[in-house]
C-alpha positions as a Markdown table, in Angstrom:
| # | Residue | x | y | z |
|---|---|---|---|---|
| 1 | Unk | -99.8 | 10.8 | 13.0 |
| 2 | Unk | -101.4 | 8.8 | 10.3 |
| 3 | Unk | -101.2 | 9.5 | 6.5 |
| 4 | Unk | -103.6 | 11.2 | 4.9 |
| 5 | Unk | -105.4 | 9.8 | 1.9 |
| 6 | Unk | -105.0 | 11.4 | -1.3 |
| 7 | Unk | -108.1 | 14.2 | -1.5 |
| 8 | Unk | -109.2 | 12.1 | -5.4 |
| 9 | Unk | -109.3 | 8.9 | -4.0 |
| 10 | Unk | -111.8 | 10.3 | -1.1 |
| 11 | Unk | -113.9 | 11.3 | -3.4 |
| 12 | Unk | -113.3 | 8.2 | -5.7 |
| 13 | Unk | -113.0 | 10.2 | -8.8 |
| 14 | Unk | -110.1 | 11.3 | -11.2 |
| 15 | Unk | -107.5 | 14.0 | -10.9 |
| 16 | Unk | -109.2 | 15.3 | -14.2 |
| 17 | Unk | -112.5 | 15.1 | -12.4 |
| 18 | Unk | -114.7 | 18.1 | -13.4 |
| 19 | Unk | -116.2 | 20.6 | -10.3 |
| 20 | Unk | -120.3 | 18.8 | -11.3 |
| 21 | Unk | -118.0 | 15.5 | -10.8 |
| 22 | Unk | -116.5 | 16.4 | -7.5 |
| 23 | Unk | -119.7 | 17.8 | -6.5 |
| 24 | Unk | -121.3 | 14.5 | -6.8 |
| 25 | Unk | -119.2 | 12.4 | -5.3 |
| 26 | Unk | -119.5 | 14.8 | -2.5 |
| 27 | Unk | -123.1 | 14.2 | -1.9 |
| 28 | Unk | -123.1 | 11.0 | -2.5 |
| 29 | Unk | -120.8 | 10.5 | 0.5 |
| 30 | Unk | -122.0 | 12.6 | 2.7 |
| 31 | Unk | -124.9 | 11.7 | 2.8 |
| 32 | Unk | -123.7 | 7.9 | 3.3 |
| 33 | Unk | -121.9 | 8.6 | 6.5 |
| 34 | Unk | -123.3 | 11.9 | 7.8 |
| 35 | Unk | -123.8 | 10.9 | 11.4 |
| 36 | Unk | -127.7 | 11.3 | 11.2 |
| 37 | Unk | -127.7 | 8.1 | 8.7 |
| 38 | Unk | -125.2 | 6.7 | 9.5 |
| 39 | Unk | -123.8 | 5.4 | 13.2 |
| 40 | Unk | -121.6 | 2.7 | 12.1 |
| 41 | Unk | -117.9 | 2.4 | 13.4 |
| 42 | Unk | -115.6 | 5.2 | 11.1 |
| 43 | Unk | -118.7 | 6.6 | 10.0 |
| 44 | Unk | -117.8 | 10.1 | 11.7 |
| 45 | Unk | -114.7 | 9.8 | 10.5 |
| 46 | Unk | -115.2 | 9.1 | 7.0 |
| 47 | Unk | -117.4 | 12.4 | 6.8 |
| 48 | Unk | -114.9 | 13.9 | 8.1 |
| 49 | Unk | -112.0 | 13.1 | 5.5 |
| 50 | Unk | -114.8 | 13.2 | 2.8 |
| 51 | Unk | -115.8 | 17.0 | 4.2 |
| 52 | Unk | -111.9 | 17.7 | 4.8 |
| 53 | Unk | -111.6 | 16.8 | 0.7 |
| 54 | Unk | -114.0 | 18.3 | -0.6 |
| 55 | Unk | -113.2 | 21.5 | 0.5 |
| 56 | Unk | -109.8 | 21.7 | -0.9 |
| 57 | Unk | -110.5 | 20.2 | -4.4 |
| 58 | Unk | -113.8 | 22.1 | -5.0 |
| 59 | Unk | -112.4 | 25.3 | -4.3 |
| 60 | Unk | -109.5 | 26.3 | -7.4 |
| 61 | Unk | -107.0 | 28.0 | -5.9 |
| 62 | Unk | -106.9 | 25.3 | -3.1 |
| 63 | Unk | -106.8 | 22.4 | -5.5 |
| 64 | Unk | -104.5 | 24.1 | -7.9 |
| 65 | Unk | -102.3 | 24.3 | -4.4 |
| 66 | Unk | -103.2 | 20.4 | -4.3 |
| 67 | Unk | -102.0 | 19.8 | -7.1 |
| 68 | Unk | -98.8 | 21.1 | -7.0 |
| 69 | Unk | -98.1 | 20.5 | -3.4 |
| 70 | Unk | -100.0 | 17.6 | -2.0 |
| 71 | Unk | -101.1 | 17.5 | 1.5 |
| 72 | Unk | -97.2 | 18.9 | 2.4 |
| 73 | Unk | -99.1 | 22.6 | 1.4 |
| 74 | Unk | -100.9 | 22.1 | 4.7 |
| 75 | Unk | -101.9 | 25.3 | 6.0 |
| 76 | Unk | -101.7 | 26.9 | 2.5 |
| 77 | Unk | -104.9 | 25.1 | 1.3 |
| 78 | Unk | -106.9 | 24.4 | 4.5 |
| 79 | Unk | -105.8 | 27.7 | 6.3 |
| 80 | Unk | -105.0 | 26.9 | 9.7 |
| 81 | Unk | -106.2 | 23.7 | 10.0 |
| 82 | Unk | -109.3 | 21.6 | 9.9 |
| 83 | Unk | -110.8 | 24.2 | 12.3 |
| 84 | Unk | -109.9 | 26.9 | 9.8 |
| 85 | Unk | -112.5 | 26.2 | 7.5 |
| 86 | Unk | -115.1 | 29.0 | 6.6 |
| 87 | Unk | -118.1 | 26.8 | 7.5 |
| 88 | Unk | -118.8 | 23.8 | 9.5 |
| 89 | Unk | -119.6 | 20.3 | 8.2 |
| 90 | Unk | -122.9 | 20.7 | 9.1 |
| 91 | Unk | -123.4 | 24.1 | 6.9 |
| 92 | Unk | -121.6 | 22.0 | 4.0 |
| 93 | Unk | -124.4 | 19.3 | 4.7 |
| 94 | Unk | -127.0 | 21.5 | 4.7 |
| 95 | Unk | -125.8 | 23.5 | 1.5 |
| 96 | Unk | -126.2 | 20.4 | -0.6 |
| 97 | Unk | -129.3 | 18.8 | 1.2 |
| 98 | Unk | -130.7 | 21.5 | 2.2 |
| 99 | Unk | -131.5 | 20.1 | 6.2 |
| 100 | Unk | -133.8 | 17.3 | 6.4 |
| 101 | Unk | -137.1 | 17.2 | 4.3 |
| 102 | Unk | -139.9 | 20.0 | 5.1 |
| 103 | Unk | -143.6 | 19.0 | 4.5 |
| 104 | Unk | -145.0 | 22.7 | 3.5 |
| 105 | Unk | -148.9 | 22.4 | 3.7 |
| 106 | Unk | -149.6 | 23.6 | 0.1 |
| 107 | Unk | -152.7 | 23.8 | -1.8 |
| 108 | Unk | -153.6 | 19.8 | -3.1 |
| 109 | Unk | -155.6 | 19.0 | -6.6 |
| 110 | Unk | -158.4 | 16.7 | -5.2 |
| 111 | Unk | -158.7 | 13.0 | -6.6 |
| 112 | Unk | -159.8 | 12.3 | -10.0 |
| 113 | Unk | -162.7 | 9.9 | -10.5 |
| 114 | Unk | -163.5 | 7.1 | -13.1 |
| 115 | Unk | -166.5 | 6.2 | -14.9 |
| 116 | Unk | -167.4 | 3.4 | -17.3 |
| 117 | Unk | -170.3 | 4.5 | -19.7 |
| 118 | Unk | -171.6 | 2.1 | -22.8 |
| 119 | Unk | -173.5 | 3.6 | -25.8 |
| 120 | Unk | -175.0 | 2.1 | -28.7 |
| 121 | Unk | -173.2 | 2.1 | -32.2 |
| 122 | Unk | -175.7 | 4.9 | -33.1 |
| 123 | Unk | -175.4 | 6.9 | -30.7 |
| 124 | Unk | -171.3 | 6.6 | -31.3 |
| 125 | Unk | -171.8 | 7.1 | -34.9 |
| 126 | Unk | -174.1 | 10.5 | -34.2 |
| 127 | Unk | -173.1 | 11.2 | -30.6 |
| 128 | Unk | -175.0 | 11.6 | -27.9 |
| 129 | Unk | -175.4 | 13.7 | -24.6 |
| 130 | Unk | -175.8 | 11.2 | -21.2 |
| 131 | Unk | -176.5 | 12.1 | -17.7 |
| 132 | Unk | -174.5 | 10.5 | -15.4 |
| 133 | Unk | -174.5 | 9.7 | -11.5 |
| 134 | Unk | -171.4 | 10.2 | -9.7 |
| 135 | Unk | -170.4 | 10.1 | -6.0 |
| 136 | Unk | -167.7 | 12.2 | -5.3 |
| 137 | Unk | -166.2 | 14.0 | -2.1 |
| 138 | Unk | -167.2 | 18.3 | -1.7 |
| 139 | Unk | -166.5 | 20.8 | 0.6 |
| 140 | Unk | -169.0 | 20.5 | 3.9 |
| 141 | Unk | -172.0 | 22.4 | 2.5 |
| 142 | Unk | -172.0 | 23.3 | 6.5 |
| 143 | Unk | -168.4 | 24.6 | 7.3 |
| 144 | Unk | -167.2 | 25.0 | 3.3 |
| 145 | Unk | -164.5 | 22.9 | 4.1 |
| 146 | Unk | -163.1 | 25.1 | 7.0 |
| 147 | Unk | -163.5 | 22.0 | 9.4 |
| 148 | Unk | -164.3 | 24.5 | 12.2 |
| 149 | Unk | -168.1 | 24.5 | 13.6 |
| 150 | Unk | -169.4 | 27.4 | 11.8 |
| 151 | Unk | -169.4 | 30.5 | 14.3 |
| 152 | Unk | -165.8 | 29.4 | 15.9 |
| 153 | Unk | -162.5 | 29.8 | 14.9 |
| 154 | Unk | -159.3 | 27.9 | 15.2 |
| 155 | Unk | -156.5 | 28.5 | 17.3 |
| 156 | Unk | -152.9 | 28.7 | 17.0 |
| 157 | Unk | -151.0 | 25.8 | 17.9 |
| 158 | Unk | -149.0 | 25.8 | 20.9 |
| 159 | Unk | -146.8 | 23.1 | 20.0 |
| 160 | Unk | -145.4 | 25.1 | 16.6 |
| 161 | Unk | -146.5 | 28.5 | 17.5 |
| 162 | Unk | -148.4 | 29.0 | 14.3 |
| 163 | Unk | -145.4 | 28.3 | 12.2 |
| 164 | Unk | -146.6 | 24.4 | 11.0 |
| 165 | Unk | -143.0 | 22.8 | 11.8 |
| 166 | Unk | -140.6 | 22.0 | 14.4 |
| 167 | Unk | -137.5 | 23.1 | 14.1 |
| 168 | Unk | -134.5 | 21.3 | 16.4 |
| 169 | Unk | -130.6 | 22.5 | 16.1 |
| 170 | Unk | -128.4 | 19.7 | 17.4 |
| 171 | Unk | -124.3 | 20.7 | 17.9 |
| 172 | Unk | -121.7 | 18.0 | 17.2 |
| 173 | Unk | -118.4 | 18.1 | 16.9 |
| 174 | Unk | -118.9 | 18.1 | 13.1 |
| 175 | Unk | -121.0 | 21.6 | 13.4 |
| 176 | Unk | -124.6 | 22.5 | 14.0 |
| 177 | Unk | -127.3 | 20.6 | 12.2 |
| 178 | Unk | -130.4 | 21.5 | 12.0 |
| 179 | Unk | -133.6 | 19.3 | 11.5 |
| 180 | Unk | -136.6 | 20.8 | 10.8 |
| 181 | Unk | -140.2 | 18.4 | 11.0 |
| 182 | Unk | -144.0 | 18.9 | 10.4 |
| 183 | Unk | -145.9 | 19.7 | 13.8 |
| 184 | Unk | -147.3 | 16.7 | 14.5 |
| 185 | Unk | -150.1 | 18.3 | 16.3 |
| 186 | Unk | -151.2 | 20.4 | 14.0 |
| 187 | Unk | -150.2 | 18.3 | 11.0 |
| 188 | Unk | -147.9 | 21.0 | 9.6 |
| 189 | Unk | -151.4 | 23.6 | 8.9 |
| 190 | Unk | -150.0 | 25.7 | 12.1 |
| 191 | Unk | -153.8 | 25.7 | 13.8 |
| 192 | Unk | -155.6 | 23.2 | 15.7 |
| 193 | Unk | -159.7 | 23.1 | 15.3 |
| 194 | Unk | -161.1 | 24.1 | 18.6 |
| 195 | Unk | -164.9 | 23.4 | 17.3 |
| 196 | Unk | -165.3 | 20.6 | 14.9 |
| 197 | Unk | -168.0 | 21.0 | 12.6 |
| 198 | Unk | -170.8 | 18.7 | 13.5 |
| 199 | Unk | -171.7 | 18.0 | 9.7 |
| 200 | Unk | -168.4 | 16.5 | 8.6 |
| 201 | Unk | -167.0 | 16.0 | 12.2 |
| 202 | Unk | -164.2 | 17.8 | 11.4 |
| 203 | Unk | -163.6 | 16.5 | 8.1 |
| 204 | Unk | -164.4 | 19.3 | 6.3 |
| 205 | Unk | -165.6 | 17.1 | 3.4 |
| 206 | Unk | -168.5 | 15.5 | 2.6 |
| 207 | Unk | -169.6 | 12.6 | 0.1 |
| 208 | Unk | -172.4 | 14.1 | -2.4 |
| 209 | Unk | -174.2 | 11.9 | -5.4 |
| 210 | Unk | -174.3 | 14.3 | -8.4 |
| 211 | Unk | -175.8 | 14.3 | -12.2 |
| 212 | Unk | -173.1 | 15.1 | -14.9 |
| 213 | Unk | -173.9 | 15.7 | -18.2 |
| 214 | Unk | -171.2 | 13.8 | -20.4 |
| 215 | Unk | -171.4 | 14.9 | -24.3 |
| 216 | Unk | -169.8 | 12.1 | -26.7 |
| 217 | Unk | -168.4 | 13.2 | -29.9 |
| 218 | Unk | -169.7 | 11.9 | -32.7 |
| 219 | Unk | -167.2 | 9.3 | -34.1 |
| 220 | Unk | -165.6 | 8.2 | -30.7 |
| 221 | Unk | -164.5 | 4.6 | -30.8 |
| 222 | Unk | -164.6 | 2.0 | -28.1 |
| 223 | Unk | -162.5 | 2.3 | -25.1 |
| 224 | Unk | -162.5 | 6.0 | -25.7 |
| 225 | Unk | -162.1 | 8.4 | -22.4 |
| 226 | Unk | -163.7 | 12.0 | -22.2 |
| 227 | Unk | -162.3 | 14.2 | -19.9 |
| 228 | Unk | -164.5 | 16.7 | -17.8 |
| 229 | Unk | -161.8 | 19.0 | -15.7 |
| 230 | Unk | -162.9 | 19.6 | -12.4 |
| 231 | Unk | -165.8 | 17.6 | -11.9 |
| 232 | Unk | -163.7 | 15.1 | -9.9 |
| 233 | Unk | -163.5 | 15.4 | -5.8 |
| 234 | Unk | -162.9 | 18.6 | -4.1 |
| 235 | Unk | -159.1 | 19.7 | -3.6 |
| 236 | Unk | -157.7 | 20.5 | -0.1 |
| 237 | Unk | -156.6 | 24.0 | 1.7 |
| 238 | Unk | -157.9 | 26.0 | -1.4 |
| 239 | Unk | -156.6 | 23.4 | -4.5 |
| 240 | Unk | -158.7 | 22.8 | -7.4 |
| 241 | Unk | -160.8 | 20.1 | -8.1 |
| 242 | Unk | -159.9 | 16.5 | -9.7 |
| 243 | Unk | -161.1 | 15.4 | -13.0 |
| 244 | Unk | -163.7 | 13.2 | -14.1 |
| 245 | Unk | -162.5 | 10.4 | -16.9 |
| 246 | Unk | -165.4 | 8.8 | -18.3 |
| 247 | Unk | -164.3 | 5.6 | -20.1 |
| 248 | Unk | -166.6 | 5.1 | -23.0 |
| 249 | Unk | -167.7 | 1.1 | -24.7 |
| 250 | Unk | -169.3 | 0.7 | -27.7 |
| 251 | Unk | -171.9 | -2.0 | -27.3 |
| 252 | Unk | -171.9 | -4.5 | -30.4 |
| 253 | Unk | -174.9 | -3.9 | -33.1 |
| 254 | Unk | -177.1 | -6.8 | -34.3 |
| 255 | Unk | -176.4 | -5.4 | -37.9 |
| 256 | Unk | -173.2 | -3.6 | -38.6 |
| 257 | Unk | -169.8 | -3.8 | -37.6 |
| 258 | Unk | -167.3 | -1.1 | -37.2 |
| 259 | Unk | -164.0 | -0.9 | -38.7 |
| 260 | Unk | -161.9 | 2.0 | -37.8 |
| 261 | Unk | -164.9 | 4.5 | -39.3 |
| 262 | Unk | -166.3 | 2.1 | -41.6 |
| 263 | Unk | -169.0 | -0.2 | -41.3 |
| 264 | Unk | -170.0 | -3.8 | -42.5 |
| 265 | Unk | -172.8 | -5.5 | -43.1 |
| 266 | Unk | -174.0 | -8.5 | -44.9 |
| 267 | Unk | -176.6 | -9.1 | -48.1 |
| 268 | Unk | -177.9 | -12.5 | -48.2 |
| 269 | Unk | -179.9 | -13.2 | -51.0 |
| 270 | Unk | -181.1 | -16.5 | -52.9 |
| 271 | Unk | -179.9 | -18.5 | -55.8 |
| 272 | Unk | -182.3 | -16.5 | -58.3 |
| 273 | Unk | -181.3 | -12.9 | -56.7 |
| 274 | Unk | -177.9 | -13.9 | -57.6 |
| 275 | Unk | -178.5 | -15.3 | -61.0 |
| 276 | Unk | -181.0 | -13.1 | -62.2 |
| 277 | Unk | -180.0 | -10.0 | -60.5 |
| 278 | Unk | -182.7 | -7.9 | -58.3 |
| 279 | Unk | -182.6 | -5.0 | -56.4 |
| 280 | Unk | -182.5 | -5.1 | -52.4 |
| 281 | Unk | -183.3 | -2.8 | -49.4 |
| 282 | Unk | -180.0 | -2.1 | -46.5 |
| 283 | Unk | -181.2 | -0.3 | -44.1 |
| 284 | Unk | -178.5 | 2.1 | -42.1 |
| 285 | Unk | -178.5 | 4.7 | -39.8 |
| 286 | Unk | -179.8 | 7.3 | -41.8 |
| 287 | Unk | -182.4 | 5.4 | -44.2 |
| 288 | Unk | -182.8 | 2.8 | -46.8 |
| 289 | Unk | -180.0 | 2.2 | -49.5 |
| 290 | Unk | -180.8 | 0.3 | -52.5 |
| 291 | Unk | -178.5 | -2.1 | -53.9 |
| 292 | Unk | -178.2 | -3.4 | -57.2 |
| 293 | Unk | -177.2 | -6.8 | -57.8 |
| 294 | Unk | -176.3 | -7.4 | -61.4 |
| 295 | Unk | -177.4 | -11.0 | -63.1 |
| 296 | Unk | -174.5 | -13.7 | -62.3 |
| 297 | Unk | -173.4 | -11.8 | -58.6 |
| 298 | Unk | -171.4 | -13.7 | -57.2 |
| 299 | Unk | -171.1 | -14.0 | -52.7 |
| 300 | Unk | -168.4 | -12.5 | -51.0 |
| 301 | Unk | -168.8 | -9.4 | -53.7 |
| 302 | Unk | -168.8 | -6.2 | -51.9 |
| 303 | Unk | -170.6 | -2.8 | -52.9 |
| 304 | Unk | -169.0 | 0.3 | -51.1 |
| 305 | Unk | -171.4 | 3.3 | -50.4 |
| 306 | Unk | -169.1 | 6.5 | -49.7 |
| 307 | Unk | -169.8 | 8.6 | -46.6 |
| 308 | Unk | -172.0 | 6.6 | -45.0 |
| 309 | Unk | -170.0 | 5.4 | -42.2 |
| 310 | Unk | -168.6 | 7.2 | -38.8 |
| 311 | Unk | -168.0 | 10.5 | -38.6 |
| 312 | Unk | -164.0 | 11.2 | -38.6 |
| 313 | Unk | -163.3 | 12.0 | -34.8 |
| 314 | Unk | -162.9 | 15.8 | -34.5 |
| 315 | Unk | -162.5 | 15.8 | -38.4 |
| 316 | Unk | -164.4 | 16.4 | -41.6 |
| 317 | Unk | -165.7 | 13.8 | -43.9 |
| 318 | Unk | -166.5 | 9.9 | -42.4 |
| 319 | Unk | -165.8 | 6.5 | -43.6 |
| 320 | Unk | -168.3 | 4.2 | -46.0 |
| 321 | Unk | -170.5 | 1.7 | -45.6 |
| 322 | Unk | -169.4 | -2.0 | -47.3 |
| 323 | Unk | -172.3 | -4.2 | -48.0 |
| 324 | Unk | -170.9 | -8.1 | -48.7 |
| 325 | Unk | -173.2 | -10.3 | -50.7 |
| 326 | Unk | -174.2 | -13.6 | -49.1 |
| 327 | Unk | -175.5 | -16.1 | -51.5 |
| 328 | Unk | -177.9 | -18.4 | -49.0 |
| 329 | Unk | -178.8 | -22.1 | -49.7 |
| 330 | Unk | -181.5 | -22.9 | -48.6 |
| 331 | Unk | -182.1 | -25.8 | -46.0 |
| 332 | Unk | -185.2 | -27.6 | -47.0 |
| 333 | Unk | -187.4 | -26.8 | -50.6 |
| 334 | Unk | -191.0 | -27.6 | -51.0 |
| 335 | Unk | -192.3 | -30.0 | -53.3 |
| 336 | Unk | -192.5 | -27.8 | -56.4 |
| 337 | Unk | -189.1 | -26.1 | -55.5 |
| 338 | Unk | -187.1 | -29.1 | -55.6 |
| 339 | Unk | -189.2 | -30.1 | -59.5 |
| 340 | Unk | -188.0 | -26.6 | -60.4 |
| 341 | Unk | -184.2 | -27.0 | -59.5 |
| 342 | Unk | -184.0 | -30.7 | -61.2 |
| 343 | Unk | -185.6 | -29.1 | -64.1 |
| 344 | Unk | -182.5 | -26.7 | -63.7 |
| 345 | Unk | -180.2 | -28.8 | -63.0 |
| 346 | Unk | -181.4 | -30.9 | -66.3 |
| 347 | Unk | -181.0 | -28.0 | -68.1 |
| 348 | Unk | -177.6 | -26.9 | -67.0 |
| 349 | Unk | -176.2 | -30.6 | -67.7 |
| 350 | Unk | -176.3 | -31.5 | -64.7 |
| 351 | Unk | -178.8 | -33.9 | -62.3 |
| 352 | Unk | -179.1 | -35.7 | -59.5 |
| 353 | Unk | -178.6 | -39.1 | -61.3 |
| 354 | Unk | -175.7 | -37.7 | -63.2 |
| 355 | Unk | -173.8 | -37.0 | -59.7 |
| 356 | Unk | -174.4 | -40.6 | -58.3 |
| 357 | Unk | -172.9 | -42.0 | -61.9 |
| 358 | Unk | -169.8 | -39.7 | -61.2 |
């Protein structure tokens, strides 16, 4: 009679091993040579031993007996024998996998959708309320999703009798196993249509364009998404609807550009504006703002106007508006405009003749 292997190194774990350990290791084997996976040579006979040491070492009076005694305890810790045991293999498989996988037909969230919407930098600064077009899948407006031409009704399958699965108990000499499976007749619903609906052809769903109001808070940035819950497609066997995400783009403005919730813009104004000082016109969102430029402004300065930025997002209070100064050259002078800045020049120390000397 060949030796038994010790009951730890079965498992692969240590004699300190702890009862979540053992468990483990337990499924983890069994399931790699449980005869349904796994029809290599010694495969049955590995889940046996495996099977065989996992029910002395995760019960504690049977591996305290282990311990002490070692396999010479033999019908002390397995009882009489290997056919002693209180369950078979295949309840032991079952207890820890629970039979093979069940598809229940439960109630499904339909799909969400995705939309890409642009706004202007206005309307992001203010917010704005935009109609949209959709397609998105609904419940036949003929058989409300039922799938059955309106007036019939479905029948009971004959293949699951009603119940939506299939359920097969095989015997080994390892135990009974059994495997339970969707009908694949009735697709695990436990009916079969008898009268399709001759508006979705059985579908039960239908694709329908519709108009969605989408309101954008004020402040929302670029690449923003609003969420509309349950405006997305229709759910199945009584589930709720999907979600619309609307993805929202801030189109660039001719004038102003956003920071976080600030906005910038440039001045330009001529060599006398800056010298002299003068007083100029920004227009923004809300109305003219007046600017002051003080005599000797130099470009690249920046006047700040509080609050008159973006809104904060779902916040009080907004961010400012930064006007930069831009002193222009100009490109070509007329006649007089050219005797005025020699003149200048002259006066300031400084001429045309004097530069070629340098």
């Amino acid at each position: 009679m060949p030796t038994k292997r010790d009951y730890y190194e079965v498992l692969g774990v240590g004699r300190d091993a702890t009862e979540e350990e053992i468990k483990k290791a337990f499924r983890r084997l069994a399931f790699q040579y449980h005869p349904d996976h796994n029809r290599g040579d010694g495969a049955e006979a590995h889940f046996k031993e495996v099977n065989e040491a996992y029910e002395v070492l995760s019960d504690p009076d049977k591996r305290d007996a282990y311990d002490r005694f070692g396999h010479s305890g033999g019908d002390t810790i397995l009882g009489h024998g290997f056919g002693g045991f209180d369950f078979g293999f295949g309840d032991i498989f079952e207890a820890f996998f629970g039979g093979a996988t069940t598809t229940t037909q439960e109630p499904l969230q339909g799909t969400s959708i995705h939309y890409q919407m642009s706004i202007s930098l206005e309307e992001a600064v203010f917010g704005v309320e935009k109609e949209i077009e959709i397609v998105r899948t609904e419940n036949c407006s003929t058989c409300h999703g039922t799938r059955s031409k309106p007036g019939s009704q479905p029948v009971r399958c004959p293949n699951c009798d009603g119940l939506g699965q299939i359920k097969r108990v095989q015997s080994s000499l390892f135990g009974r196993f059994t495997n339970i499976t969707t009908c694949p007749q009735c697709r695990g619903e436990g009916r079969l249509i008898s009268e399709p609906c001759p508006q979705c052809r059985g579908n039960g769903k239908e694709k329908v364009k519709c108009d969605i109001t989408v309101k954008v808070p004020p402040g929302v940035t670029d690449g923003s998404q609003i969420r509309i819950r349950g405006e997305g497609d229709a759910g199945s066997r009584g589930g709720p609807a999907g979600d619309l995400f609307v993805s929202v783009y801030v189109e660039e403005h001719e004038l102003f550009v956003r920071d976080g919730d600030d906005l910038h813009c440039e001045l330009p104004i001529n060599f006398a504006q800056a010298a002299l000082g003068d007083e100029s016109i920004v227009p923004t969102f809300e109305g003219d703002v007046k600017v002051k430029i003080p005599p000797g402004c130099q470009g690249g300065t920046v006047f700040r106007f509080n609050n008159k930025g973006v809104p904060h997002l779902y916040g009080r209070g907004r961010g400012d508006l930064l006007v930069t100064v831009n002193v222009v050259t100009p490109e070509s002078l007329t006649r007089e405009q050219r005797k005025l800045f020699e003149e200048l020049a002259r006066s300031m120390g400084s001429s045309k003749k004097d530069s070629k000397r340098r």
